Amino acid sequence: MVFEKDLNLDATELRLGLPGSSEESIRISNKRALPDMNDDSGVAAAKKCDQETAPPTKAQVVGWPPIRSYRKNSLQTKKTEAETGGMYVKVSMDGAPYLRKIDLKVYKGYPELFKAMEDMFKFKVGKYSEREGYNGSEFVPTYEDKDGDWMLVGDVPWEMFINACKRLRIVRGSEARGLGCVV
Amino acid sequence: MNYFPDEVLEHVFDFITSHKDRNSVSLVCKSWYKIERYSRQRVFIGNCYSISPERLIARFPGLKSLTLKGKPHFADFNLVPHDWGGFVYPWIEALAKSRIGLEELRLKRMVVSDESLELLSKSFVNFKSLVLVSCEGFTTDGLAAIAANCRFLRELDLQENEVDDHRGHWLSCFPESCTSLISLNFACLRGEVNLGALERLVSRSPNLKSLRLNRAVPLDTLQKLLMRAPQLVDLGIGSYVHDPFSEAYNKLKIAIQRCKSIRSLSGFLEVALHCMSAIYPICGNLTFLNLSYAPGLHGNKLMKLIQHCRKLQRLWILDCIGDKGLGVVALTCKELQELRVFPSDPFEAGNAAVTEEGLVLVSAGCPKLNSLLYFCQQMTNAALITVAKNCPNFIRFRLCILDPIKPDPVTNQPLDEGFGAIVQSCKGLKRLSLSGLLTDQVFLYIGMYAEQLEMLSIAFAADSDKGMLYVLNGCKKLRKLEIRDCPFGDAALLEDVGKYETMRSLWMSSCEVTLGGCKSVAEKMPSLNVEIIDESEQMEFNLDDKQKVDKMYLYRTLVGHRKDAPEYVWIL
């Protein structure tokens, strides 16, 4: 098979044949070869198949596997959300009617991030200190890390933070007590 | 029985509810036909093109509930172009013009426009129930019309529809006077909803038994809804992401414990793994658990959840449960009747996490298993033979090996013997889907043993026409046959065209049937519509009878050719 070196277009082309089958013989390669008359039909068919089926490529057969479009689209959305270049994370604030999304890659450090969050949700972050957490505001920025734990924003270096952060939550008032908020 | 007054017969017929039985009753004699048709309230039409709305209305003036199916099954997998047909508008229009007091409409694989929803909402004063499964063509504006105008609405159930979501306001369209809701399922909507309106709606719906939320409904709203509706029997959780230290989570735990009637649980469209323990109190009573849209739920947390579900009868799950997880199911869910394992990563065939081992474990641990849908990495004949022995009660057996022509990896043989064992052992089998490497032999077995088989799905199988012939000759109760990418040609197609009149439909795509063969069927059987679907415009320029047909769909009908087919559908 000849294909563009970089794009590998043939391998990702959507068509009706099986992965590994060639362009000209779409119809023929869909079916297994008819077995030799003298041969055990099962074995011959299986052998022919092994030769025809190339190692797994990304070529997709239309309508296979047979799952509903709705389900397929749901899974793809979830995958794309995980894989796109930007580091979009959800930001929620207690009491707000809906969540927002921000791209962590856009900010250079905590100050810019806080400014963006403050603008978005109309609040003010307190003053950070390692010993006491955030001082002077009832709002505390927290994030969920890859282990599923809820952490105070600001304790670790920025790079470490953006790689670990899965979502942000601005906690308010009494609930922030456990995370070192001094109101 | 002529000496019984009509009212007595009518009263007797009231006890006959199944469609099949009522159809049989209507065939006994003219007077039974007449009594039956006036008393019939529920009608099921498996193919909307087999009959016209006018004839339906003429025959059943007392119609209250209509179920309609449109596109062929393979349309679910993108094998049928979107505008092929299956439009519901003409049905609603005709019913609206008549005196039919429609109360319930259930649609599957149909094209439903906002106009049709609006017309529906305004035309039937007592309209109570709308169920849409795998439909398309409408937006949330159509739903707004239903909410606003159907004053006695009890059920709005949307399952896996592609809906254009215009965000938000449709829920607010339920008037304050609407207090009759029993079932509300909007899990498939992708957009935000007005949470306040949702809370108020649930508050004023004391009969609400089934509530399935979409992913835009956060956990704290869920908690509030559960507090207002502790009588729920069926719950679909939208977003289950929260802070384990929060008030909302504590409140949720309390709210869930009050819901002692929940028997069915689904959703978890977004999930935070570490807080599943709040759900445990209701697990012990669950009979249906659907986690097939929750890829975030896996590993030990998933295992632990399942271990609490001892009464489960139906389980829908993703393959990330793994063979090990299925082992836990086998040990825990002794009442299990239905299992569906969906692929979490359909296009990376190498990553599927379940194999024949998981299935064997479940078959050994769950003797009541009778319905299966199983997407897996591989299957062996030995495993299928074991499963057949363990579970002779299968009614539905659908196996999908992600690599469609994969042989038994242990013996390198086709899977003929394995499926043969299934059809031989499961004498009540009604529905079968095959995959893996298969020769004509498996069809010989199917023709010989699958006496109750009504629906068969075949893909990338068989060696010759013999395969199809075995099935057509052997399966006397066959109603639906759908075939793709098999070497079946005109000889098989034309062997017994009369058979197709006893079936609902036949689909053949990427097979060896020719235009000439299809024309021949159409000529011999005027009671069938034979449709050729060809989007490539080949049919316009090349009318050679020897040409192979890409997609053919034929079905029996009482009303001849349909008038709404698009250009690329050629009805012979």
Short mmCIF file of N, CA and C in Angstrom, two decimals, chain B residues 258-355:
data_model
loop_
_atom_site.label_atom_id
_atom_site.label_comp_id
_atom_site.label_asym_id
_atom_site.label_seq_id
_atom_site.Cartn_x
_atom_site.Cartn_y
_atom_site.Cartn_z
N ARG B 258 -33.29 8.25 52.68
CA ARG B 258 -34.75 8.35 52.76
C ARG B 258 -35.41 7.69 51.56
N CYS B 259 -34.64 7.44 50.51
CA CYS B 259 -35.23 6.91 49.28
C CYS B 259 -35.25 5.40 49.32
N LYS B 260 -36.20 4.87 50.05
CA LYS B 260 -36.20 3.43 50.27
C LYS B 260 -36.82 2.65 49.12
N SER B 261 -37.38 3.36 48.14
CA SER B 261 -38.08 2.65 47.06
C SER B 261 -37.28 2.52 45.77
N ILE B 262 -36.08 3.06 45.75
CA ILE B 262 -35.31 3.04 44.49
C ILE B 262 -34.93 1.61 44.14
N ARG B 263 -35.33 1.18 42.96
CA ARG B 263 -35.02 -0.17 42.49
C ARG B 263 -34.17 -0.12 41.23
N SER B 264 -34.06 1.07 40.64
CA SER B 264 -33.35 1.18 39.38
C SER B 264 -32.46 2.41 39.42
N LEU B 265 -31.19 2.23 39.07
CA LEU B 265 -30.22 3.33 39.16
C LEU B 265 -29.39 3.41 37.90
N SER B 266 -29.19 4.64 37.40
CA SER B 266 -28.42 4.79 36.16
C SER B 266 -27.71 6.15 36.18
N GLY B 267 -27.00 6.43 35.10
CA GLY B 267 -26.37 7.75 34.95
C GLY B 267 -24.93 7.75 35.40
N PHE B 268 -24.63 8.56 36.42
CA PHE B 268 -23.24 8.81 36.84
C PHE B 268 -22.45 9.30 35.64
N LEU B 269 -23.05 10.24 34.91
CA LEU B 269 -22.46 10.71 33.68
C LEU B 269 -21.14 11.40 33.93
N GLU B 270 -20.99 11.95 35.11
CA GLU B 270 -19.68 12.40 35.56
C GLU B 270 -19.55 11.88 36.97
N VAL B 271 -18.40 11.32 37.28
CA VAL B 271 -18.35 10.71 38.60
C VAL B 271 -17.01 10.91 39.28
N ALA B 272 -17.09 11.23 40.57
CA ALA B 272 -15.89 11.29 41.40
C ALA B 272 -15.85 9.99 42.18
N LEU B 273 -14.81 9.23 41.95
CA LEU B 273 -14.74 7.87 42.48
C LEU B 273 -14.82 7.73 43.98
N HIS B 274 -14.32 8.71 44.71
CA HIS B 274 -14.09 8.45 46.12
C HIS B 274 -15.33 8.57 46.99
N CYS B 275 -16.46 8.85 46.39
CA CYS B 275 -17.63 9.06 47.24
C CYS B 275 -18.79 8.16 46.90
N MET B 276 -18.50 6.96 46.49
CA MET B 276 -19.57 6.07 46.11
C MET B 276 -20.30 5.52 47.33
N SER B 277 -19.68 5.64 48.50
CA SER B 277 -20.29 5.01 49.68
C SER B 277 -21.66 5.59 50.01
N ALA B 278 -21.92 6.81 49.56
CA ALA B 278 -23.24 7.39 49.82
C ALA B 278 -24.34 6.58 49.14
N ILE B 279 -23.98 5.88 48.09
CA ILE B 279 -24.95 5.12 47.30
C ILE B 279 -25.23 3.74 47.90
N TYR B 280 -24.29 3.24 48.69
CA TYR B 280 -24.44 1.86 49.18
C TYR B 280 -25.80 1.55 49.83
N PRO B 281 -26.37 2.46 50.62
CA PRO B 281 -27.64 2.13 51.28
C PRO B 281 -28.75 1.70 50.32
N ILE B 282 -28.73 2.19 49.08
CA ILE B 282 -29.82 1.79 48.18
C ILE B 282 -29.44 0.62 47.28
N CYS B 283 -28.18 0.22 47.31
CA CYS B 283 -27.73 -0.85 46.41
C CYS B 283 -28.41 -2.18 46.67
N GLY B 284 -28.68 -2.45 47.93
CA GLY B 284 -29.22 -3.76 48.29
C GLY B 284 -30.57 -4.05 47.68
N ASN B 285 -31.30 -3.00 47.29
CA ASN B 285 -32.64 -3.20 46.73
C ASN B 285 -32.69 -3.06 45.23
N LEU B 286 -31.57 -2.74 44.62
CA LEU B 286 -31.59 -2.47 43.19
C LEU B 286 -31.86 -3.73 42.37
N THR B 287 -32.74 -3.58 41.37
CA THR B 287 -32.92 -4.67 40.41
C THR B 287 -32.33 -4.31 39.05
N PHE B 288 -32.15 -3.02 38.79
CA PHE B 288 -31.55 -2.60 37.53
C PHE B 288 -30.46 -1.57 37.79
N LEU B 289 -29.27 -1.82 37.28
CA LEU B 289 -28.16 -0.89 37.44
C LEU B 289 -27.54 -0.64 36.07
N ASN B 290 -27.53 0.63 35.65
CA ASN B 290 -26.98 0.97 34.34
C ASN B 290 -25.81 1.91 34.52
N LEU B 291 -24.60 1.38 34.39
CA LEU B 291 -23.40 2.21 34.51
C LEU B 291 -22.69 2.33 33.16
N SER B 292 -23.45 2.14 32.09
CA SER B 292 -22.80 2.08 30.79
C SER B 292 -22.40 3.43 30.22
N TYR B 293 -22.77 4.51 30.94
CA TYR B 293 -22.29 5.82 30.52
C TYR B 293 -21.36 6.42 31.57
N ALA B 294 -20.78 5.58 32.38
CA ALA B 294 -19.94 6.06 33.47
C ALA B 294 -18.53 5.49 33.39
N PRO B 295 -17.76 5.92 32.39
CA PRO B 295 -16.41 5.38 32.28
C PRO B 295 -15.54 5.77 33.47
N GLY B 296 -15.95 6.79 34.22
CA GLY B 296 -15.17 7.20 35.38
C GLY B 296 -15.28 6.22 36.54
N LEU B 297 -16.20 5.29 36.44
CA LEU B 297 -16.43 4.34 37.53
C LEU B 297 -15.80 3.02 37.15
N HIS B 298 -14.70 2.68 37.79
CA HIS B 298 -14.01 1.44 37.42
C HIS B 298 -13.20 0.94 38.61
N GLY B 299 -12.49 -0.12 38.41
CA GLY B 299 -11.57 -0.64 39.42
C GLY B 299 -12.26 -1.07 40.71
N ASN B 300 -11.56 -0.89 41.81
CA ASN B 300 -12.06 -1.39 43.09
C ASN B 300 -13.35 -0.72 43.53
N LYS B 301 -13.48 0.58 43.22
CA LYS B 301 -14.70 1.28 43.63
C LYS B 301 -15.91 0.67 42.96
N LEU B 302 -15.74 0.32 41.70
CA LEU B 302 -16.84 -0.30 40.96
C LEU B 302 -17.16 -1.66 41.57
N MET B 303 -16.11 -2.40 41.85
CA MET B 303 -16.26 -3.73 42.43
C MET B 303 -17.05 -3.66 43.73
N LYS B 304 -16.65 -2.69 44.56
CA LYS B 304 -17.29 -2.54 45.87
C LYS B 304 -18.77 -2.20 45.72
N LEU B 305 -19.06 -1.35 44.76
CA LEU B 305 -20.45 -0.98 44.53
C LEU B 305 -21.27 -2.20 44.16
N ILE B 306 -20.74 -2.99 43.25
CA ILE B 306 -21.47 -4.17 42.78
C ILE B 306 -21.68 -5.18 43.90
N GLN B 307 -20.70 -5.26 44.78
CA GLN B 307 -20.82 -6.23 45.87
C GLN B 307 -22.00 -5.94 46.79
N HIS B 308 -22.50 -4.71 46.72
CA HIS B 308 -23.66 -4.38 47.53
C HIS B 308 -24.97 -4.71 46.83
N CYS B 309 -24.89 -5.07 45.54
CA CYS B 309 -26.12 -5.21 44.75
C CYS B 309 -26.53 -6.67 44.59
N ARG B 310 -27.00 -7.23 45.68
CA ARG B 310 -27.26 -8.68 45.65
C ARG B 310 -28.53 -9.05 44.91
N LYS B 311 -29.42 -8.08 44.72
CA LYS B 311 -30.71 -8.44 44.12
C LYS B 311 -30.78 -8.06 42.64
N LEU B 312 -29.66 -7.69 42.07
CA LEU B 312 -29.66 -7.20 40.70
C LEU B 312 -30.21 -8.21 39.70
N GLN B 313 -31.12 -7.74 38.84
CA GLN B 313 -31.63 -8.60 37.77
C GLN B 313 -31.10 -8.17 36.41
N ARG B 314 -30.84 -6.87 36.28
CA ARG B 314 -30.32 -6.39 35.00
C ARG B 314 -29.12 -5.49 35.27
N LEU B 315 -28.03 -5.75 34.56
CA LEU B 315 -26.82 -4.96 34.73
C LEU B 315 -26.30 -4.51 33.37
N TRP B 316 -26.15 -3.19 33.19
CA TRP B 316 -25.54 -2.65 31.98
C TRP B 316 -24.26 -1.98 32.42
N ILE B 317 -23.15 -2.37 31.79
CA ILE B 317 -21.86 -1.95 32.32
C ILE B 317 -20.89 -1.73 31.16
N LEU B 318 -19.77 -1.06 31.43
CA LEU B 318 -18.74 -0.90 30.40
C LEU B 318 -17.69 -1.99 30.57
N ASP B 319 -16.96 -2.26 29.49
CA ASP B 319 -16.01 -3.37 29.55
C ASP B 319 -14.81 -3.09 30.44
N CYS B 320 -14.69 -1.85 30.93
CA CYS B 320 -13.58 -1.61 31.86
C CYS B 320 -13.81 -2.33 33.19
N ILE B 321 -14.94 -2.98 33.33
CA ILE B 321 -15.15 -3.80 34.52
C ILE B 321 -14.18 -4.99 34.51
N GLY B 322 -13.82 -5.41 33.32
CA GLY B 322 -12.84 -6.49 33.20
C GLY B 322 -13.39 -7.86 33.57
N ASP B 323 -12.66 -8.88 33.19
CA ASP B 323 -13.07 -10.25 33.51
C ASP B 323 -13.15 -10.41 35.03
N LYS B 324 -12.22 -9.79 35.72
CA LYS B 324 -12.20 -9.91 37.18
C LYS B 324 -13.48 -9.34 37.78
N GLY B 325 -13.88 -8.19 37.26
CA GLY B 325 -15.10 -7.56 37.74
C GLY B 325 -16.32 -8.42 37.45
N LEU B 326 -16.31 -9.05 36.29
CA LEU B 326 -17.43 -9.94 35.97
C LEU B 326 -17.45 -11.12 36.94
N GLY B 327 -16.28 -11.50 37.42
CA GLY B 327 -16.22 -12.54 38.43
C GLY B 327 -16.94 -12.11 39.70
N VAL B 328 -16.77 -10.84 40.05
CA VAL B 328 -17.47 -10.32 41.22
C VAL B 328 -18.98 -10.32 40.98
N VAL B 329 -19.37 -9.97 39.79
CA VAL B 329 -20.80 -10.02 39.43
C VAL B 329 -21.33 -11.44 39.61
N ALA B 330 -20.54 -12.40 39.13
CA ALA B 330 -20.97 -13.80 39.20
C ALA B 330 -21.16 -14.26 40.64
N LEU B 331 -20.31 -13.75 41.53
CA LEU B 331 -20.40 -14.16 42.93
C LEU B 331 -21.54 -13.46 43.67
N THR B 332 -21.86 -12.25 43.22
CA THR B 332 -22.79 -11.41 43.97
C THR B 332 -24.22 -11.46 43.45
N CYS B 333 -24.36 -11.41 42.14
CA CYS B 333 -25.68 -11.15 41.55
C CYS B 333 -26.36 -12.43 41.10
N LYS B 334 -26.85 -13.18 42.07
CA LYS B 334 -27.40 -14.51 41.77
C LYS B 334 -28.74 -14.44 41.06
N GLU B 335 -29.37 -13.25 41.09
CA GLU B 335 -30.68 -13.12 40.44
C GLU B 335 -30.56 -12.56 39.03
N LEU B 336 -29.31 -12.41 38.56
CA LEU B 336 -29.10 -11.72 37.29
C LEU B 336 -29.77 -12.42 36.12
N GLN B 337 -30.56 -11.62 35.35
CA GLN B 337 -31.20 -12.16 34.14
C GLN B 337 -30.62 -11.55 32.88
N GLU B 338 -30.27 -10.26 32.97
CA GLU B 338 -29.80 -9.59 31.75
C GLU B 338 -28.46 -8.91 32.01
N LEU B 339 -27.52 -9.14 31.12
CA LEU B 339 -26.20 -8.51 31.21
C LEU B 339 -25.87 -7.84 29.89
N ARG B 340 -25.47 -6.56 29.95
CA ARG B 340 -24.99 -5.89 28.74
C ARG B 340 -23.63 -5.28 29.06
N VAL B 341 -22.62 -5.67 28.31
CA VAL B 341 -21.28 -5.13 28.49
C VAL B 341 -20.91 -4.34 27.24
N PHE B 342 -20.79 -3.03 27.37
CA PHE B 342 -20.52 -2.15 26.24
C PHE B 342 -19.03 -1.82 26.16
N PRO B 343 -18.54 -1.48 24.96
CA PRO B 343 -17.13 -1.12 24.83
C PRO B 343 -16.89 0.30 25.33
N SER B 344 -15.86 0.48 26.12
CA SER B 344 -15.55 1.83 26.58
C SER B 344 -14.63 2.54 25.59
N ASP B 345 -14.01 1.74 24.72
CA ASP B 345 -13.10 2.31 23.76
C ASP B 345 -13.26 1.58 22.44
N PRO B 346 -14.33 1.89 21.71
CA PRO B 346 -14.72 1.02 20.59
C PRO B 346 -13.73 0.94 19.44
N PHE B 347 -12.86 1.94 19.31
CA PHE B 347 -12.03 1.93 18.11
C PHE B 347 -10.63 1.43 18.35
N GLU B 348 -10.30 1.18 19.58
CA GLU B 348 -8.99 0.60 19.87
C GLU B 348 -9.23 -0.84 20.23
N ALA B 349 -9.37 -1.68 19.24
CA ALA B 349 -9.79 -3.05 19.47
C ALA B 349 -8.89 -3.79 20.44
N GLY B 350 -7.66 -3.37 20.54
CA GLY B 350 -6.75 -4.11 21.41
C GLY B 350 -6.94 -3.86 22.89
N ASN B 351 -7.73 -2.84 23.23
CA ASN B 351 -7.81 -2.47 24.64
C ASN B 351 -9.01 -3.01 25.37
N ALA B 352 -9.89 -3.70 24.68
CA ALA B 352 -11.11 -4.19 25.32
C ALA B 352 -10.73 -5.06 26.50
N ALA B 353 -11.46 -4.84 27.60
CA ALA B 353 -11.00 -5.45 28.82
C ALA B 353 -11.72 -6.74 29.17
N VAL B 354 -12.69 -7.16 28.36
CA VAL B 354 -13.33 -8.43 28.69
C VAL B 354 -13.09 -9.45 27.60
N THR B 355 -12.98 -10.70 28.03
CA THR B 355 -12.77 -11.80 27.09
C THR B 355 -13.79 -12.89 27.40
#
